[in-house]
Amino acid sequence: EKGGFDSFMDKEIHDQPHAVADTLLGRTDAAGNLVLDDLRIDESVLRAVNKIIVIACGTAAYSGHVAKYAIEHWCRIPVEVELAHEFRYRDPIVDERTLVVAVTQSGETMDTLMAVRHAREQGAKVVSIVNTHGSTIPRESDAVLYTHAGPEIAVASTKAFLAQITAAYLLGLYLAQLRGNKFPDEIASLLDDLRDMPRKIQTVIERGEYVRATARSMSDCDKVLFLGRHVGFPVALEGALKLKELAYIHAEGFAAGELKHGPIALIDEGQPVFVVVPSPRGRDSLHSKVVSNIQEIRARGAHTLVIAEDGDDEVRKYADEVFWIPKAPTLLQPLLAVVPLQIFAMALATAKGLDVDQPRNLAKSVTVE
Ligand code: F6R
């Protein structure tokens, strides 16, 4: 069943190019327009949406956090991302013009289900992004957009995360198309970029041995920090979550811009810090800001492990280790940058002799509150 891999998690990491490709499959018509057949919500309702709230837990919430950057950019609709268990208990502002997007691999997470019910009672339409057919949350939603990642067995989510980002991006592009925020050729070109991702994800996986070797050499570390900015920020949060749940190591993700507002005090000699570096070709000089962060933490003794784009010569000068990923548009980089972090957590847990498919205290689907 593990298809020759040591663990389901390893297999599912290797499944990721397919998870993304299959989630993209069959979403355009002969004219190249995006069609989301399963999204049975009246177009007039979708045109009138003035706010999107993504509700989810854990890794699924981080995929929503990534999608927020893309959907706001493409559609100019404000997007909030809220942990499902926080959403229901804070009297959220939700009405008929709110589109709630519930993201869940299992489709059974009780916190997310309760939030879906609450949102619908307030008159919101709910689209769920779900991996498991026949589960409860899609049944209780107005519409469902399935991720086609295939069954995810390992407790720690990997391929579902990439498929969730892909599906949320499709939803964002669909809304942009419907509401006229983007020209058809812009949408077509963004879809082409997305369709190019499985090949690039495969490249990152093929480079995994260097990540594994690095993880093995760090099996005695007890605290790891992760920094990212823009879409790299939720990637940092996800990298930290993977390490906590698999290797039982204290790990924390930060927005790189927050460093000087506190977390830099954590840095001392030898402290491992992962940094997700934005593309040097991206806008707003984000790249140079993150490179400065690397210099700042390195000057204070950090051991910097950097995820950077092929050809990023600037980073090479300042990083202790670089995990290279292929070039991609900024908004698509999370689909690549998270992969070395997944492999790192898996390899480090394995080096510690832990069961990566079944970490202690955790269940695959959390059907209690
Ligand atoms: C982390 C992980 C959990 C789930 C969360 C939501 O690796 O697996 O954080 O992402 O429990 O589960 P679903 O997506 O089934 O609602």
mmCIF file with all atom_site columns, C-alpha atoms in Angstrom, residues 132-233:
data_model
loop_
_atom_site.group_PDB
_atom_site.id
_atom_site.type_symbol
_atom_site.label_atom_id
_atom_site.label_alt_id
_atom_site.label_comp_id
_atom_site.label_asym_id
_atom_site.label_entity_id
_atom_site.label_seq_id
_atom_site.pdbx_PDB_ins_code
_atom_site.Cartn_x
_atom_site.Cartn_y
_atom_site.Cartn_z
_atom_site.occupancy
_atom_site.B_iso_or_equiv
_atom_site.pdbx_formal_charge
_atom_site.auth_seq_id
_atom_site.auth_comp_id
_atom_site.auth_asym_id
_atom_site.auth_atom_id
_atom_site.pdbx_PDB_model_num
ATOM 1   C CA . THR A 1 132 ? -12.867 13.210 1.104   1.00 0.00 ? 132 THR A CA 1
ATOM 2   C CA . HIS A 1 133 ? -15.921 12.325 -0.960  1.00 0.00 ? 133 HIS A CA 1
ATOM 3   C CA . GLY A 1 134 ? -19.047 11.426 0.963   1.00 0.00 ? 134 GLY A CA 1
ATOM 4   C CA . SER A 1 135 ? -17.952 13.282 4.088   1.00 0.00 ? 135 SER A CA 1
ATOM 5   C CA . THR A 1 136 ? -20.174 15.527 6.186   1.00 0.00 ? 136 THR A CA 1
ATOM 6   C CA . ILE A 1 137 ? -18.964 19.067 5.458   1.00 0.00 ? 137 ILE A CA 1
ATOM 7   C CA . PRO A 1 138 ? -19.661 19.003 1.698   1.00 0.00 ? 138 PRO A CA 1
ATOM 8   C CA . ARG A 1 139 ? -23.151 17.675 2.444   1.00 0.00 ? 139 ARG A CA 1
ATOM 9   C CA . GLU A 1 140 ? -23.822 20.642 4.661   1.00 0.00 ? 140 GLU A CA 1
ATOM 10  C CA . SER A 1 141 ? -22.335 23.237 2.286   1.00 0.00 ? 141 SER A CA 1
ATOM 11  C CA . ASP A 1 142 ? -24.028 25.147 -0.537  1.00 0.00 ? 142 ASP A CA 1
ATOM 12  C CA . ALA A 1 143 ? -21.333 23.992 -2.938  1.00 0.00 ? 143 ALA A CA 1
ATOM 13  C CA . VAL A 1 144 ? -18.180 21.929 -2.908  1.00 0.00 ? 144 VAL A CA 1
ATOM 14  C CA . LEU A 1 145 ? -14.931 22.115 -4.769  1.00 0.00 ? 145 LEU A CA 1
ATOM 15  C CA . TYR A 1 146 ? -13.135 18.799 -4.422  1.00 0.00 ? 146 TYR A CA 1
ATOM 16  C CA . THR A 1 147 ? -9.394  18.525 -4.168  1.00 0.00 ? 147 THR A CA 1
ATOM 17  C CA . HIS A 1 148 ? -8.281  15.440 -6.016  1.00 0.00 ? 148 HIS A CA 1
ATOM 18  C CA . ALA A 1 149 ? -5.331  14.521 -3.832  1.00 0.00 ? 149 ALA A CA 1
ATOM 19  C CA . GLY A 1 150 ? -6.479  10.933 -3.292  1.00 0.00 ? 150 GLY A CA 1
ATOM 20  C CA . PRO A 1 151 ? -6.749  9.389  0.176   1.00 0.00 ? 151 PRO A CA 1
ATOM 21  C CA . GLU A 1 152 ? -4.351  10.901 2.694   1.00 0.00 ? 152 GLU A CA 1
ATOM 22  C CA . ILE A 1 153 ? -3.412  8.278  5.275   1.00 0.00 ? 153 ILE A CA 1
ATOM 23  C CA . ALA A 1 154 ? -0.510  9.809  7.196   1.00 0.00 ? 154 ALA A CA 1
ATOM 24  C CA . VAL A 1 155 ? -1.753  11.947 10.072  1.00 0.00 ? 155 VAL A CA 1
ATOM 25  C CA . ALA A 1 156 ? 0.377   14.914 9.011   1.00 0.00 ? 156 ALA A CA 1
ATOM 26  C CA . SER A 1 157 ? -1.157  16.592 5.999   1.00 0.00 ? 157 SER A CA 1
ATOM 27  C CA . THR A 1 158 ? 1.050   17.070 2.926   1.00 0.00 ? 158 THR A CA 1
ATOM 28  C CA . LYS A 1 159 ? -0.543  16.493 -0.463  1.00 0.00 ? 159 LYS A CA 1
ATOM 29  C CA . ALA A 1 160 ? -3.915  17.762 0.746   1.00 0.00 ? 160 ALA A CA 1
ATOM 30  C CA . PHE A 1 161 ? -2.255  21.090 1.579   1.00 0.00 ? 161 PHE A CA 1
ATOM 31  C CA . LEU A 1 162 ? -0.947  21.555 -1.965  1.00 0.00 ? 162 LEU A CA 1
ATOM 32  C CA . ALA A 1 163 ? -4.282  20.509 -3.422  1.00 0.00 ? 163 ALA A CA 1
ATOM 33  C CA . GLN A 1 164 ? -6.131  22.922 -1.118  1.00 0.00 ? 164 GLN A CA 1
ATOM 34  C CA . ILE A 1 165 ? -4.015  25.851 -2.279  1.00 0.00 ? 165 ILE A CA 1
ATOM 35  C CA . THR A 1 166 ? -4.624  24.787 -5.883  1.00 0.00 ? 166 THR A CA 1
ATOM 36  C CA . ALA A 1 167 ? -8.403  24.545 -5.420  1.00 0.00 ? 167 ALA A CA 1
ATOM 37  C CA . ALA A 1 168 ? -8.581  27.857 -3.565  1.00 0.00 ? 168 ALA A CA 1
ATOM 38  C CA . TYR A 1 169 ? -6.621  29.478 -6.393  1.00 0.00 ? 169 TYR A CA 1
ATOM 39  C CA . LEU A 1 170 ? -9.082  28.053 -8.918  1.00 0.00 ? 170 LEU A CA 1
ATOM 40  C CA . LEU A 1 171 ? -11.908 29.544 -6.895  1.00 0.00 ? 171 LEU A CA 1
ATOM 41  C CA . GLY A 1 172 ? -10.115 32.901 -6.820  1.00 0.00 ? 172 GLY A CA 1
ATOM 42  C CA . LEU A 1 173 ? -9.525  32.864 -10.572 1.00 0.00 ? 173 LEU A CA 1
ATOM 43  C CA . TYR A 1 174 ? -13.119 31.833 -11.178 1.00 0.00 ? 174 TYR A CA 1
ATOM 44  C CA . LEU A 1 175 ? -14.396 34.757 -9.125  1.00 0.00 ? 175 LEU A CA 1
ATOM 45  C CA . ALA A 1 176 ? -12.017 37.099 -10.952 1.00 0.00 ? 176 ALA A CA 1
ATOM 46  C CA . GLN A 1 177 ? -13.330 35.797 -14.279 1.00 0.00 ? 177 GLN A CA 1
ATOM 47  C CA . LEU A 1 178 ? -16.964 36.086 -13.233 1.00 0.00 ? 178 LEU A CA 1
ATOM 48  C CA . ARG A 1 179 ? -16.609 39.547 -11.766 1.00 0.00 ? 179 ARG A CA 1
ATOM 49  C CA . GLY A 1 180 ? -14.474 40.845 -14.619 1.00 0.00 ? 180 GLY A CA 1
ATOM 50  C CA . ASN A 1 181 ? -11.404 41.624 -12.492 1.00 0.00 ? 181 ASN A CA 1
ATOM 51  C CA . LYS A 1 182 ? -9.118  39.956 -14.989 1.00 0.00 ? 182 LYS A CA 1
ATOM 52  C CA . PHE A 1 183 ? -9.044  39.633 -18.755 1.00 0.00 ? 183 PHE A CA 1
ATOM 53  C CA . PRO A 1 184 ? -9.531  36.103 -20.136 1.00 0.00 ? 184 PRO A CA 1
ATOM 54  C CA . ASP A 1 185 ? -5.952  35.989 -21.396 1.00 0.00 ? 185 ASP A CA 1
ATOM 55  C CA . GLU A 1 186 ? -4.638  36.905 -17.940 1.00 0.00 ? 186 GLU A CA 1
ATOM 56  C CA . ILE A 1 187 ? -6.650  34.080 -16.419 1.00 0.00 ? 187 ILE A CA 1
ATOM 57  C CA . ALA A 1 188 ? -5.447  31.686 -19.113 1.00 0.00 ? 188 ALA A CA 1
ATOM 58  C CA . SER A 1 189 ? -1.857  32.619 -18.438 1.00 0.00 ? 189 SER A CA 1
ATOM 59  C CA . LEU A 1 190 ? -2.258  32.186 -14.653 1.00 0.00 ? 190 LEU A CA 1
ATOM 60  C CA . LEU A 1 191 ? -3.805  28.772 -15.308 1.00 0.00 ? 191 LEU A CA 1
ATOM 61  C CA . ASP A 1 192 ? -0.844  27.862 -17.500 1.00 0.00 ? 192 ASP A CA 1
ATOM 62  C CA . ASP A 1 193 ? 1.484   28.821 -14.658 1.00 0.00 ? 193 ASP A CA 1
ATOM 63  C CA . LEU A 1 194 ? -0.499  26.584 -12.318 1.00 0.00 ? 194 LEU A CA 1
ATOM 64  C CA . ARG A 1 195 ? -0.396  23.685 -14.776 1.00 0.00 ? 195 ARG A CA 1
ATOM 65  C CA . ASP A 1 196 ? 3.360   24.035 -14.866 1.00 0.00 ? 196 ASP A CA 1
ATOM 66  C CA . MET A 1 197 ? 3.659   23.473 -11.119 1.00 0.00 ? 197 MET A CA 1
ATOM 67  C CA . PRO A 1 198 ? 3.468   19.652 -10.911 1.00 0.00 ? 198 PRO A CA 1
ATOM 68  C CA . ARG A 1 199 ? 6.671   19.364 -12.952 1.00 0.00 ? 199 ARG A CA 1
ATOM 69  C CA . LYS A 1 200 ? 8.421   21.843 -10.668 1.00 0.00 ? 200 LYS A CA 1
ATOM 70  C CA . ILE A 1 201 ? 7.151   20.130 -7.516  1.00 0.00 ? 201 ILE A CA 1
ATOM 71  C CA . GLN A 1 202 ? 8.616   16.915 -8.906  1.00 0.00 ? 202 GLN A CA 1
ATOM 72  C CA . THR A 1 203 ? 11.981  18.656 -9.249  1.00 0.00 ? 203 THR A CA 1
ATOM 73  C CA . VAL A 1 204 ? 11.883  19.727 -5.589  1.00 0.00 ? 204 VAL A CA 1
ATOM 74  C CA . ILE A 1 205 ? 11.088  16.163 -4.532  1.00 0.00 ? 205 ILE A CA 1
ATOM 75  C CA . GLU A 1 206 ? 13.982  14.844 -6.607  1.00 0.00 ? 206 GLU A CA 1
ATOM 76  C CA . ARG A 1 207 ? 16.294  17.195 -4.730  1.00 0.00 ? 207 ARG A CA 1
ATOM 77  C CA . GLY A 1 208 ? 15.064  15.785 -1.413  1.00 0.00 ? 208 GLY A CA 1
ATOM 78  C CA . GLU A 1 209 ? 18.149  13.768 -0.486  1.00 0.00 ? 209 GLU A CA 1
ATOM 79  C CA . TYR A 1 210 ? 20.102  16.872 0.472   1.00 0.00 ? 210 TYR A CA 1
ATOM 80  C CA . VAL A 1 211 ? 17.251  17.945 2.754   1.00 0.00 ? 211 VAL A CA 1
ATOM 81  C CA . ARG A 1 212 ? 17.160  14.494 4.341   1.00 0.00 ? 212 ARG A CA 1
ATOM 82  C CA . ALA A 1 213 ? 20.899  14.482 4.953   1.00 0.00 ? 213 ALA A CA 1
ATOM 83  C CA . THR A 1 214 ? 20.682  17.916 6.566   1.00 0.00 ? 214 THR A CA 1
ATOM 84  C CA . ALA A 1 215 ? 17.808  16.733 8.788   1.00 0.00 ? 215 ALA A CA 1
ATOM 85  C CA . ARG A 1 216 ? 19.768  13.651 9.873   1.00 0.00 ? 216 ARG A CA 1
ATOM 86  C CA . SER A 1 217 ? 22.688  15.844 10.888  1.00 0.00 ? 217 SER A CA 1
ATOM 87  C CA . MET A 1 218 ? 20.354  17.933 13.065  1.00 0.00 ? 218 MET A CA 1
ATOM 88  C CA . SER A 1 219 ? 18.538  15.165 14.906  1.00 0.00 ? 219 SER A CA 1
ATOM 89  C CA . ASP A 1 220 ? 19.547  16.500 18.319  1.00 0.00 ? 220 ASP A CA 1
ATOM 90  C CA . CYS A 1 221 ? 18.215  20.041 17.858  1.00 0.00 ? 221 CYS A CA 1
ATOM 91  C CA . ASP A 1 222 ? 15.479  21.075 20.267  1.00 0.00 ? 222 ASP A CA 1
ATOM 92  C CA . LYS A 1 223 ? 14.153  24.362 18.894  1.00 0.00 ? 223 LYS A CA 1
ATOM 93  C CA . VAL A 1 224 ? 13.758  25.510 15.302  1.00 0.00 ? 224 VAL A CA 1
ATOM 94  C CA . LEU A 1 225 ? 12.450  28.807 13.970  1.00 0.00 ? 225 LEU A CA 1
ATOM 95  C CA . PHE A 1 226 ? 10.869  29.495 10.582  1.00 0.00 ? 226 PHE A CA 1
ATOM 96  C CA . LEU A 1 227 ? 10.626  32.865 8.877   1.00 0.00 ? 227 LEU A CA 1
ATOM 97  C CA . GLY A 1 228 ? 8.717   33.922 5.807   1.00 0.00 ? 228 GLY A CA 1
ATOM 98  C CA . ARG A 1 229 ? 7.076   36.938 4.343   1.00 0.00 ? 229 ARG A CA 1
ATOM 99  C CA . HIS A 1 230 ? 3.993   37.449 2.161   1.00 0.00 ? 230 HIS A CA 1
ATOM 100 C CA . VAL A 1 231 ? 2.940   33.947 0.984   1.00 0.00 ? 231 VAL A CA 1
ATOM 101 C CA . GLY A 1 232 ? 6.131   32.638 2.579   1.00 0.00 ? 232 GLY A CA 1
ATOM 102 C CA . PHE A 1 233 ? 4.711   33.479 6.006   1.00 0.00 ? 233 PHE A CA 1
#
